[in-house]
Amino acid sequence: MTTAIEPARCIGVVLAGGLSSRMGRDKALLPWHGRPLIEHQIALLKAAGANEVKVSGSRPDYHGVADLVPLAGPIGGIASIAAACDDGDLLIVPVDMPRLQASLLQRLLDAERNAACARFVNRVLPMRLRLNASSRGALNALIVATDKRDRSLRALQERIGMVEIALSDDEAKQLIDCNTEETWQEVIA
């Protein structure tokens, strides 16, 4: 007799702790359809099935979780969120991906339930991370790495193992991230 794998508790994570140095202004507060981009991403995660949403970075207006290790990049943000959460699935999105849709995130949640991590082919974000002792250990090891390449999301995904999900051309268009003013202007045009 086989039993269905019950989905783990899903915690949405908005990565919003960066310096926005390439943009020149705070990406999280960019206006998107009448509200700040950070609020759009929070609503998106809830629509995709997150039981709760956490924001990485020192963002008091959004109950943000400040990085325990400053300037450690997305790994630092995820490690800080992990320290504040029980085990479960983290559904992680960057704050600067406004075209992302809930149905695409749902595919990450539905991908091989036993996988330590799920991402789209050749993309590090968005991703689903199974938060457990193994992934916590990997995060703790990577956050103290001195080489920035060893402190990357790609390094985390390779260390814990991942499944990759194929994207159609239309789906790939949802994954444009707005790191620069030029890219932002293209997205809002």
Coordinates of C-alpha atoms in Angstrom, one line a residue, residues 3-78:
T3 CA 0.6 6.6 0.9
A4 CA 0.5 10.0 -0.5
I5 CA 3.2 12.4 0.7
E6 CA 1.5 15.2 2.6
P7 CA 2.8 18.6 1.6
A8 CA 5.1 20.3 4.1
R9 CA 4.1 23.6 5.6
C10 CA 4.9 26.3 3.1
I11 CA 6.6 29.5 4.1
G12 CA 6.9 32.2 1.5
V13 CA 10.1 34.2 1.5
V14 CA 10.6 37.5 -0.3
L15 CA 14.3 38.3 -0.6
A16 CA 14.4 42.1 0.0
G17 CA 17.5 42.7 2.0
G18 CA 19.8 43.8 -0.8
L19 CA 21.4 47.2 -1.3
S20 CA 19.7 47.9 -4.7
S21 CA 23.1 49.3 -5.8
R22 CA 22.6 48.6 -9.5
M23 CA 19.1 50.1 -9.5
G24 CA 20.1 53.2 -7.6
R25 CA 16.9 53.2 -5.5
D26 CA 15.1 50.7 -3.3
K27 CA 13.7 48.0 -5.6
A28 CA 11.2 46.7 -3.0
L29 CA 9.4 50.1 -3.0
L30 CA 9.1 50.4 -6.8
P31 CA 5.4 51.0 -7.7
W32 CA 3.8 48.0 -9.4
H33 CA 0.1 48.1 -10.2
G34 CA -0.7 50.6 -7.5
R35 CA 1.4 49.2 -4.6
P36 CA 5.0 48.7 -3.7
L37 CA 6.7 45.7 -5.4
I38 CA 7.3 44.1 -2.0
E39 CA 3.6 44.0 -1.3
H40 CA 3.0 42.5 -4.7
Q41 CA 5.4 39.7 -4.0
I42 CA 3.9 39.0 -0.6
A43 CA 0.5 38.7 -2.1
L44 CA 1.9 36.5 -4.9
L45 CA 3.4 34.0 -2.4
K46 CA 0.1 33.8 -0.6
A47 CA -1.8 33.2 -3.9
A48 CA 0.7 30.4 -4.7
G49 CA -0.1 28.6 -1.5
A50 CA 2.2 29.9 1.2
N51 CA 0.8 29.5 4.7
E52 CA 2.7 32.5 5.8
V53 CA 5.2 34.9 4.3
K54 CA 8.5 36.3 5.7
V55 CA 10.5 39.1 4.3
S56 CA 14.3 38.9 4.4
G57 CA 16.1 42.2 5.3
S58 CA 15.7 45.0 7.8
R59 CA 12.2 46.1 6.7
P60 CA 10.2 47.1 9.9
D61 CA 7.1 48.0 7.9
Y62 CA 6.9 44.4 6.6
H63 CA 8.2 42.6 9.8
G64 CA 11.4 41.9 8.0
V65 CA 14.0 39.5 9.4
A66 CA 17.3 41.2 9.5
D67 CA 20.4 39.4 8.3
L68 CA 22.3 37.6 11.1
V69 CA 25.4 38.0 9.0
P70 CA 25.5 41.4 7.2
L71 CA 26.3 41.6 3.5
A72 CA 26.2 37.8 3.0
G73 CA 23.8 38.1 0.0
P74 CA 20.7 35.9 -0.5
I75 CA 22.3 33.1 1.4
G76 CA 22.5 35.4 4.4
G77 CA 18.8 36.3 4.0
I78 CA 17.7 32.7 3.7

